[in-house]
Short mmCIF file of C-alpha atoms in Angstrom, two decimals:
data_model
loop_
_atom_site.label_atom_id
_atom_site.label_comp_id
_atom_site.label_asym_id
_atom_site.label_seq_id
_atom_site.Cartn_x
_atom_site.Cartn_y
_atom_site.Cartn_z
CA UNK A 31 -71.90 23.99 -73.39
CA UNK A 32 -68.75 22.41 -72.88
CA UNK A 33 -66.13 23.37 -75.22
CA UNK A 34 -63.39 20.35 -74.57
CA UNK A 35 -65.10 17.85 -72.82
CA UNK A 36 -62.18 15.29 -73.40
CA UNK A 37 -60.42 17.37 -70.76
CA UNK A 38 -62.94 19.62 -69.03
CA UNK A 39 -65.05 16.53 -68.19
CA UNK A 40 -61.95 14.09 -67.59
CA UNK A 41 -62.12 11.88 -64.49
CA UNK A 42 -59.85 13.05 -61.88
CA UNK A 43 -57.09 10.00 -61.94
CA UNK A 44 -56.58 10.17 -65.63
CA UNK A 45 -56.15 14.10 -65.08
CA UNK A 46 -53.27 14.00 -62.75
CA UNK A 47 -51.57 11.72 -64.63
CA UNK A 48 -51.37 14.19 -67.38
CA UNK A 49 -50.65 16.63 -65.05
CA UNK A 50 -47.61 15.01 -63.59
CA UNK A 51 -46.38 14.00 -67.04
CA UNK A 52 -46.54 17.50 -68.25
CA UNK A 53 -45.09 18.82 -65.11
CA UNK A 54 -41.99 17.21 -65.43
CA UNK A 55 -41.92 18.58 -68.71
CA UNK A 56 -42.46 22.13 -67.47
CA UNK A 57 -39.78 22.01 -65.10
CA UNK A 58 -37.15 20.76 -67.69
CA UNK A 59 -38.22 23.75 -69.68
CA UNK A 60 -37.77 25.93 -66.70
CA UNK A 61 -34.60 24.99 -65.99
CA UNK A 62 -32.93 26.40 -69.39
CA UNK A 63 -33.53 29.73 -67.32
CA UNK A 64 -30.54 30.42 -65.28
CA UNK A 65 -33.17 31.74 -62.07
CA UNK A 66 -34.58 28.29 -62.30
CA UNK A 67 -31.65 26.57 -62.96
CA UNK A 68 -29.61 27.70 -59.89
CA UNK A 69 -32.73 27.56 -57.87
CA UNK A 70 -33.78 24.01 -58.50
CA UNK A 71 -30.17 22.79 -58.27
CA UNK A 72 -29.91 24.49 -54.72
CA UNK A 73 -33.34 22.69 -53.65
CA UNK A 74 -32.71 19.26 -55.54
CA UNK A 75 -35.58 20.37 -58.31
CA UNK A 76 -34.73 16.84 -60.30
CA UNK A 77 -37.98 16.52 -62.82
CA UNK A 78 -37.23 13.05 -62.50
CA UNK A 79 -38.04 12.89 -58.80
CA UNK A 80 -41.19 14.04 -59.26
CA UNK A 81 -42.84 10.91 -58.34
CA UNK A 82 -46.17 12.39 -57.36
CA UNK A 83 -48.09 16.14 -57.66
CA UNK A 84 -47.04 16.75 -54.21
CA UNK A 85 -43.58 16.50 -54.80
CA UNK A 86 -44.23 19.65 -56.35
CA UNK A 87 -43.93 21.48 -52.96
CA UNK A 88 -40.72 20.71 -53.03
CA UNK A 89 -39.90 23.16 -55.65
CA UNK A 90 -39.19 27.06 -55.16
CA UNK A 91 -41.92 29.54 -55.27
CA UNK A 92 -41.76 32.33 -58.01
CA UNK A 93 -42.55 35.87 -56.98
CA UNK A 94 -43.70 38.87 -58.53
CA UNK A 95 -40.28 40.69 -57.34
CA UNK A 96 -38.40 37.80 -59.78
CA UNK A 97 -40.37 39.23 -63.05
CA UNK A 98 -38.99 42.74 -61.88
CA UNK A 99 -35.33 41.55 -61.45
CA UNK A 100 -35.24 39.38 -64.46
CA UNK A 101 -36.52 42.66 -66.66
CA UNK A 102 -37.11 42.48 -69.19
CA UNK A 103 -36.63 39.35 -71.07
CA UNK A 104 -34.36 37.37 -68.07
CA UNK A 105 -37.29 34.88 -67.62
CA UNK A 106 -37.82 33.78 -71.30
CA UNK A 107 -36.70 29.98 -72.03
CA UNK A 108 -36.59 29.99 -75.64
CA UNK A 109 -34.40 32.17 -77.84
CA UNK A 110 -36.13 35.40 -79.57
CA UNK A 111 -36.31 33.87 -82.64
CA UNK A 112 -39.15 31.50 -81.22
CA UNK A 113 -41.18 34.64 -79.80
CA UNK A 114 -44.17 35.75 -81.70
CA UNK A 115 -45.63 38.14 -79.26
CA UNK A 116 -44.93 40.27 -76.03
CA UNK A 117 -47.43 41.55 -73.67
CA UNK A 118 -46.72 43.79 -70.20
CA UNK A 119 -48.34 44.63 -67.52
CA UNK A 120 -48.73 48.73 -66.62
CA UNK A 121 -46.28 48.53 -64.50
CA UNK A 122 -48.06 51.04 -61.78
CA UNK A 123 -46.20 49.35 -58.96
CA UNK A 124 -42.89 49.27 -60.15
CA UNK A 125 -41.01 48.03 -63.56
CA UNK A 126 -43.67 46.32 -65.78
CA UNK A 127 -43.85 42.66 -66.31
CA UNK A 128 -42.81 41.29 -69.39
CA UNK A 129 -44.23 38.16 -71.04
CA UNK A 130 -43.47 36.17 -74.46
CA UNK A 131 -45.31 33.69 -75.99
CA UNK A 132 -44.39 31.03 -79.06
CA UNK A 133 -46.73 29.98 -81.94
CA UNK A 134 -48.03 27.24 -79.46
CA UNK A 135 -48.57 29.45 -76.43
CA UNK A 136 -50.85 31.22 -78.27
CA UNK A 137 -52.97 28.48 -79.77
CA UNK A 138 -53.28 27.17 -75.88
CA UNK A 139 -54.15 30.93 -75.16
CA UNK A 140 -57.01 30.49 -77.91
CA UNK A 141 -58.02 27.28 -76.81
CA UNK A 142 -58.73 28.07 -73.21
CA UNK A 143 -60.32 31.21 -73.97
CA UNK A 144 -62.97 29.33 -75.93
CA UNK A 145 -63.22 27.17 -73.11
CA UNK A 146 -63.82 30.28 -70.85
CA UNK A 147 -66.19 31.75 -73.62
CA UNK A 148 -68.18 28.31 -73.77
CA UNK A 149 -68.70 28.12 -70.41
CA UNK A 150 -70.29 31.63 -69.99
CA UNK A 151 -72.47 31.03 -72.58
CA UNK A 152 -70.94 31.94 -75.90
CA UNK A 153 -72.05 29.74 -79.19
CA UNK A 154 -70.33 30.00 -82.57
CA UNK A 155 -71.79 32.13 -84.75
CA UNK A 156 -72.84 34.87 -82.34
CA UNK A 157 -71.22 38.34 -81.66
CA UNK A 158 -69.34 39.50 -78.80
CA UNK A 159 -68.18 43.20 -77.99
CA UNK A 160 -64.91 43.00 -76.69
CA UNK A 161 -64.52 46.28 -74.26
CA UNK A 162 -61.10 45.15 -72.70
CA UNK A 163 -57.94 47.26 -74.13
CA UNK A 164 -56.10 46.47 -76.84
CA UNK A 165 -52.26 46.53 -76.60
CA UNK A 166 -49.92 45.11 -74.05
CA UNK A 167 -52.47 44.47 -71.61
CA UNK A 168 -53.58 40.74 -72.36
CA UNK A 169 -57.04 41.19 -71.92
CA UNK A 170 -58.11 42.79 -75.51
CA UNK A 171 -56.38 40.36 -77.78
CA UNK A 172 -56.70 37.08 -75.23
CA UNK A 173 -60.31 37.78 -75.41
CA UNK A 174 -60.34 38.97 -79.35
CA UNK A 175 -58.56 35.62 -80.28
CA UNK A 176 -59.95 33.13 -78.14
CA UNK A 177 -63.67 34.47 -79.42
CA UNK A 178 -62.46 34.01 -83.37
CA UNK A 179 -60.80 30.44 -82.30
CA UNK A 180 -64.42 29.37 -81.34
CA UNK A 181 -66.16 31.01 -84.53
CA UNK A 182 -67.77 34.45 -82.46
CA UNK A 183 -67.98 37.68 -84.49
CA UNK A 184 -66.01 40.14 -82.71
CA UNK A 185 -66.63 43.93 -82.17
CA UNK A 186 -63.38 44.78 -81.18
CA UNK A 187 -64.65 47.72 -79.45
CA UNK A 188 -61.56 48.29 -76.65
CA UNK A 189 -62.18 49.91 -73.29
CA UNK A 190 -63.09 53.38 -73.02
CA UNK A 191 -65.51 55.66 -74.87
CA UNK A 192 -68.80 55.02 -73.25
CA UNK A 193 -70.99 56.61 -75.67
CA UNK A 194 -69.48 54.29 -78.65
CA UNK A 195 -69.84 51.43 -76.36
CA UNK A 196 -73.76 52.18 -75.87
CA UNK A 197 -74.11 52.99 -80.01
CA UNK A 198 -72.23 49.57 -80.70
CA UNK A 199 -74.74 47.61 -78.45
CA UNK A 200 -77.91 49.40 -79.49
CA UNK A 201 -76.93 48.95 -83.14
CA UNK A 202 -75.09 45.73 -83.40
CA UNK A 203 -76.88 43.71 -80.91
CA UNK A 204 -74.09 41.50 -79.60
CA UNK A 205 -74.94 38.24 -77.37
CA UNK A 206 -72.10 39.14 -75.31
CA UNK A 207 -70.48 41.86 -73.33
CA UNK A 208 -66.40 41.49 -71.93
CA UNK A 209 -65.28 44.09 -69.51
CA UNK A 210 -64.35 44.88 -66.09
CA UNK A 211 -67.44 44.47 -63.91
CA UNK A 212 -66.66 48.23 -62.95
CA UNK A 213 -66.89 49.47 -66.79
CA UNK A 214 -69.96 47.32 -67.26
CA UNK A 215 -71.90 49.23 -64.48
CA UNK A 216 -70.76 52.14 -65.74
CA UNK A 217 -71.97 51.54 -69.13
CA UNK A 218 -75.32 50.24 -67.83
CA UNK A 219 -76.11 53.73 -66.00
CA UNK A 220 -75.10 55.63 -69.17
CA UNK A 221 -77.49 53.67 -70.73
CA UNK A 222 -79.98 54.45 -68.34
CA UNK A 223 -79.09 58.14 -68.06
CA UNK A 224 -79.72 58.27 -72.02
CA UNK A 225 -83.53 56.71 -71.65
CA UNK A 226 -82.58 53.20 -73.03
CA UNK A 227 -83.19 50.35 -70.82
CA UNK A 228 -80.36 48.00 -70.79
CA UNK A 229 -82.70 44.44 -70.43
CA UNK A 230 -84.38 45.45 -74.24
CA UNK A 231 -80.83 45.37 -76.02
CA UNK A 232 -80.59 41.32 -76.14
CA UNK A 233 -77.43 40.81 -74.16
CA UNK A 234 -77.61 37.29 -72.90
CA UNK A 235 -74.39 37.06 -70.87
CA UNK A 236 -71.17 39.20 -69.63
CA UNK A 237 -67.79 38.08 -69.14
CA UNK A 238 -66.61 39.99 -66.28
CA UNK A 239 -63.29 40.11 -64.23
CA UNK A 240 -59.76 41.70 -64.07
CA UNK A 241 -60.67 43.26 -60.89
CA UNK A 242 -62.24 41.73 -57.44
CA UNK A 243 -66.09 42.06 -57.47
CA UNK A 244 -68.85 40.94 -55.43
CA UNK A 245 -71.94 39.37 -55.30
CA UNK A 246 -73.77 42.72 -54.92
CA UNK A 247 -72.09 44.02 -57.56
CA UNK A 248 -72.98 40.99 -59.94
CA UNK A 249 -76.86 41.50 -58.94
CA UNK A 250 -76.48 45.39 -59.77
CA UNK A 251 -75.13 44.75 -62.93
CA UNK A 252 -77.34 42.14 -64.32
CA UNK A 253 -80.05 44.28 -63.19
CA UNK A 254 -79.07 47.04 -65.61
CA UNK A 255 -77.91 45.34 -68.47
CA UNK A 256 -80.13 42.16 -68.29
CA UNK A 257 -77.74 39.47 -68.77
CA UNK A 258 -76.21 36.89 -66.89
CA UNK A 259 -72.71 38.03 -65.53
CA UNK A 260 -69.92 35.45 -65.56
CA UNK A 261 -66.66 35.79 -63.63
CA UNK A 262 -63.18 34.70 -65.23
CA UNK A 263 -59.87 34.74 -64.00
CA UNK A 264 -56.39 35.33 -65.68
CA UNK A 265 -52.98 37.11 -65.27
CA UNK A 266 -50.66 37.93 -67.68
CA UNK A 267 -47.61 36.26 -65.79
CA UNK A 268 -49.28 32.69 -66.38
CA UNK A 269 -50.87 33.54 -69.76
CA UNK A 270 -53.84 36.39 -69.42
CA UNK A 271 -57.10 35.50 -69.13
CA UNK A 272 -58.33 32.23 -69.39
CA UNK A 273 -56.97 30.23 -66.56
CA UNK A 274 -60.34 29.96 -64.69
CA UNK A 275 -63.88 30.63 -65.26
CA UNK A 276 -67.39 30.31 -64.24
CA UNK A 277 -70.03 28.23 -65.55
CA UNK A 278 -72.75 29.75 -66.62
CA UNK A 279 -75.06 26.90 -64.79
CA UNK A 280 -73.86 27.00 -61.50
CA UNK A 281 -71.43 30.09 -60.74
CA UNK A 282 -70.29 28.44 -57.58
CA UNK A 283 -66.52 28.59 -58.35
CA UNK A 284 -64.58 29.21 -61.04
CA UNK A 285 -63.46 26.36 -63.11
CA UNK A 286 -59.54 26.23 -63.73
CA UNK A 287 -58.14 24.78 -66.62
CA UNK A 288 -55.95 22.12 -64.72
CA UNK A 289 -54.62 20.37 -67.96
CA UNK A 290 -52.31 23.70 -68.64
CA UNK A 291 -52.26 25.68 -65.08
CA UNK A 292 -51.69 23.35 -62.02
CA UNK A 293 -53.10 25.05 -58.87
CA UNK A 294 -52.21 25.38 -55.10
CA UNK A 295 -53.50 27.58 -52.28
CA UNK A 296 -51.13 27.90 -49.32
CA UNK A 297 -50.85 30.03 -46.33
CA UNK A 298 -48.66 32.76 -45.28
CA UNK A 299 -45.91 30.88 -44.55
CA UNK A 300 -46.38 28.78 -47.98
CA UNK A 301 -47.86 25.49 -46.60
CA UNK A 302 -50.45 23.87 -48.30
CA UNK A 303 -53.96 24.52 -46.92
CA UNK A 304 -56.91 21.98 -47.27
CA UNK A 305 -59.62 22.29 -49.78
CA UNK A 306 -62.02 25.05 -48.58
CA UNK A 307 -59.63 26.41 -46.69
CA UNK A 308 -58.50 30.67 -47.72
CA UNK A 309 -55.15 31.23 -48.56
CA UNK A 310 -52.86 32.44 -51.21
CA UNK A 311 -53.27 31.27 -54.88
CA UNK A 312 -50.21 29.64 -56.41
CA UNK A 313 -49.63 28.51 -60.12
CA UNK A 314 -47.54 26.07 -62.19
CA UNK A 315 -47.63 26.48 -66.02
CA UNK A 316 -47.86 22.86 -68.02
CA UNK A 317 -47.41 23.81 -71.05
CA UNK A 318 -45.99 27.04 -71.32
CA UNK A 319 -43.10 27.33 -73.86
CA UNK A 320 -41.71 30.97 -73.71
CA UNK A 321 -41.93 32.06 -70.18
CA UNK A 322 -42.60 28.43 -68.07
CA UNK A 323 -43.53 29.74 -64.13
CA UNK A 324 -43.23 27.31 -61.43
CA UNK A 325 -44.95 28.06 -58.45
CA UNK A 326 -45.96 31.66 -58.74
CA UNK A 327 -47.45 33.34 -55.96
CA UNK A 328 -50.39 35.24 -57.04
CA UNK A 329 -51.14 37.16 -54.43
CA UNK A 330 -55.17 36.38 -54.76
CA UNK A 331 -56.96 35.04 -52.14
CA UNK A 332 -59.20 32.08 -52.63
CA UNK A 333 -59.91 28.31 -52.02
CA UNK A 334 -60.04 25.28 -54.08
CA UNK A 335 -63.03 22.55 -54.57
CA UNK A 336 -62.16 19.78 -56.26
CA UNK A 337 -65.49 18.21 -56.36
CA UNK A 338 -67.19 17.54 -59.46
CA UNK A 339 -69.53 20.21 -60.95
CA UNK A 340 -73.42 19.65 -61.95
CA UNK A 341 -72.30 21.39 -65.23
CA UNK A 342 -70.43 18.26 -66.14
CA UNK A 343 -67.13 19.70 -65.72
CA UNK A 344 -64.43 17.72 -63.18
CA UNK A 345 -61.86 20.37 -62.97
CA UNK A 346 -61.02 22.09 -59.31
CA UNK A 347 -63.08 25.24 -58.85
CA UNK A 348 -61.69 28.40 -57.26
CA UNK A 349 -63.54 30.70 -55.04
CA UNK A 350 -63.94 34.34 -56.50
CA UNK A 351 -60.98 36.29 -55.73
CA UNK A 352 -61.44 37.93 -52.42
CA UNK A 353 -58.77 40.51 -52.87
CA UNK A 354 -55.08 40.90 -52.99
CA UNK A 355 -52.92 39.98 -49.86
CA UNK A 356 -51.04 43.25 -50.91
CA UNK A 357 -54.53 44.94 -51.27
CA UNK A 358 -55.43 44.03 -47.76
CA UNK A 359 -56.08 46.59 -45.46
CA UNK A 360 -55.52 46.74 -41.76
CA UNK A 361 -57.27 49.46 -39.99
CA UNK A 362 -56.92 49.46 -36.38
CA UNK A 363 -56.23 45.87 -36.22
CA UNK A 364 -59.21 45.29 -38.14
CA UNK A 365 -57.79 43.16 -41.42
CA UNK A 366 -60.44 43.98 -44.77
CA UNK A 367 -60.67 43.64 -48.60
CA UNK A 368 -61.66 46.29 -50.73
CA UNK A 369 -64.45 43.69 -51.85
CA UNK A 370 -65.98 43.05 -48.55
CA UNK A 371 -66.58 46.79 -48.05
CA UNK A 372 -68.09 46.93 -51.28
CA UNK A 373 -70.41 43.78 -50.48
CA UNK A 374 -71.48 45.68 -47.61
CA UNK A 375 -71.90 48.72 -49.07
CA UNK A 376 -74.30 47.51 -51.70
CA UNK A 377 -76.79 46.01 -49.34
CA UNK A 378 -77.51 49.55 -47.91
CA UNK A 379 -80.41 50.90 -49.85
CA UNK A 380 -80.29 54.56 -50.92
CA UNK A 381 -76.69 54.33 -52.00
CA UNK A 382 -75.81 54.04 -55.91
CA UNK A 383 -72.85 51.35 -56.72
CA UNK A 384 -69.98 53.51 -56.23
CA UNK A 385 -67.38 54.13 -53.41
CA UNK A 386 -63.91 54.61 -52.74
CA UNK A 387 -61.66 53.98 -49.85
CA UNK A 388 -59.56 56.77 -48.75
CA UNK A 389 -56.68 55.54 -46.23
CA UNK A 390 -54.83 58.09 -44.80
CA UNK A 391 -51.55 57.09 -43.32
CA UNK A 392 -49.99 60.44 -42.48
CA UNK A 393 -50.92 59.91 -38.97
CA UNK A 394 -49.72 57.67 -36.03
CA UNK A 395 -52.07 55.25 -36.87
CA UNK A 396 -54.29 54.62 -39.97
CA UNK A 397 -57.43 56.21 -40.69
CA UNK A 398 -60.09 55.16 -43.02
CA UNK A 399 -62.69 57.21 -44.81
CA UNK A 400 -65.09 55.84 -47.13
CA UNK A 401 -67.09 57.16 -49.66
CA UNK A 402 -70.17 56.99 -50.94
CA UNK A 403 -72.75 58.70 -53.06
CA UNK A 404 -76.86 59.10 -52.54
CA UNK A 405 -78.97 56.80 -55.14
CA UNK A 406 -80.47 59.39 -58.12
CA UNK A 407 -84.03 58.73 -56.91
CA UNK A 408 -83.25 59.61 -53.45
CA UNK A 409 -81.77 63.10 -54.53
CA UNK A 410 -84.40 63.66 -56.69
CA UNK A 411 -86.55 63.25 -53.79
CA UNK A 412 -84.32 65.50 -52.25
CA UNK A 413 -85.13 68.08 -54.87
CA UNK A 414 -80.96 68.42 -55.45
CA UNK A 415 -77.82 67.24 -53.25
CA UNK A 416 -77.08 69.08 -50.07
CA UNK A 417 -74.70 68.04 -47.52
CA UNK A 418 -76.46 69.50 -44.57
CA UNK A 419 -79.82 68.06 -45.51
CA UNK A 420 -80.96 65.67 -42.49
CA UNK A 421 -81.72 62.99 -44.71
CA UNK A 422 -77.50 62.84 -45.45
CA UNK A 423 -76.69 62.35 -41.80
CA UNK A 424 -79.14 59.44 -41.62
CA UNK A 425 -77.92 57.81 -44.71
CA UNK A 426 -74.34 57.93 -43.23
CA UNK A 427 -75.42 56.56 -40.16
CA UNK A 428 -76.94 53.66 -41.82
CA UNK A 429 -73.87 53.10 -43.94
CA UNK A 430 -71.94 53.17 -40.74
CA UNK A 431 -74.02 50.97 -38.67
CA UNK A 432 -73.71 48.56 -41.97
CA UNK A 433 -69.78 48.45 -42.00
CA UNK A 434 -69.84 48.46 -38.55
CA UNK A 435 -72.03 45.20 -38.01
CA UNK A 436 -70.37 43.37 -40.83
CA UNK A 437 -66.44 44.31 -40.54
CA UNK A 438 -66.29 45.40 -37.23
CA UNK A 439 -64.75 48.51 -38.86
CA UNK A 440 -65.59 52.07 -37.74
CA UNK A 441 -64.53 54.30 -40.47
CA UNK A 442 -65.46 57.74 -41.23
CA UNK A 443 -68.34 57.59 -43.87
CA UNK A 444 -68.41 60.71 -46.19
CA UNK A 445 -71.82 61.14 -48.13
CA UNK A 446 -70.39 63.30 -51.40
CA UNK A 447 -72.34 64.79 -54.33
CA UNK A 448 -74.04 62.29 -57.32
CA UNK A 449 -70.93 61.37 -59.90
CA UNK A 450 -68.38 63.02 -57.53
CA UNK A 451 -66.87 59.30 -57.10
CA UNK A 452 -64.57 58.42 -60.54
CA UNK A 453 -66.67 56.09 -63.09
CA UNK A 454 -63.83 53.57 -64.44
CA UNK A 455 -63.62 52.68 -68.19
CA UNK A 456 -60.78 49.92 -67.08
CA UNK A 457 -59.80 48.80 -64.03
CA UNK A 458 -61.81 50.76 -60.97
CA UNK A 459 -59.19 52.79 -58.64
CA UNK A 460 -61.11 51.85 -55.18
CA UNK A 461 -58.30 52.94 -52.83
CA UNK A 462 -56.58 56.22 -52.50
CA UNK A 463 -53.73 56.24 -50.34
CA UNK A 464 -52.70 59.52 -48.77
CA UNK A 465 -49.33 59.54 -47.33
#
């Protein structure tokens, strides 16, 4: 189902004309913000001089540091009397990112979320269990408003309380589930521990995002919950969830809502790269009123594919996020993202689908430990977990061989007792730093 076929299936020349018109308005709106006014003046960013979309490259980048430097409201382009809602990031890496919305912004957000839900397989009149956190985090209310906008009945479970999530899934039997992929896996394991086959609950689709995840983890989630797992993408600086989503039919890249968000991919120097080449995703808001953002360097690693999709949408597709530029680990000269380690680990039989990377930077050269758990059936065969058991050593060696073959890594593999690695009811903590 295509929610807005007039724009999602629009011929590319028409879409590019719309984008250019909206880009000029967006740059004029951004120029109300002192930061942008100064930068645009320095760079000759006259909106009237934007003759083509390629001229966007002459405009300055926006970075996460700009949000922190202008904390809390310095990037707002409208008076507070026009701001009807505020959201913010957790601020775990510094000051939180504060974002605002006008009434029109909220309407756009509901619309792009309705498109995302429809692409995943949602249908008006159905139920969806929303297990994203409500509050300042954009996930919970973003999904909630979009689902109501398209005519779904929302179960506002919020994040956490796994036993309650299971109860609601059993009793209300929603067709859809929205949460982080790590929490979806945790819910599935909890069902299994209670002797419940998650495939009998009637779930048809799941919308999972807010953290990088692999195809291997998708397969694990689908096996335990019996649904079709769909990836989506969003970030609070741009709008929240709803920037891009996979279509359930094809699932070969995430369709970007290009009439509202203009994507680019650049290399480390900020130069554009061709379609299909990996780089850092850069986004410009085309319709945002309260907080217009010009060329925001997201830090997310992906590539773009402008080819039309078999689902009927003509919007550009971005590859699934490989990781963040600031999450990349450099271990003895090898560059690796946690999602790559995840994909390698989930190919090893007899491992539970949980892991943690422990990076020790206290020595001259960083040292990486990969903590993994044996699968429950394996532990049952052993009649309990014993770290000295010969098969534990054999499993450790198989994991090390797999990582070395696929990633050229030689980390220390630590097989820990079942349920030792923390389970996530929100975003999973995959990397632990010791310094």
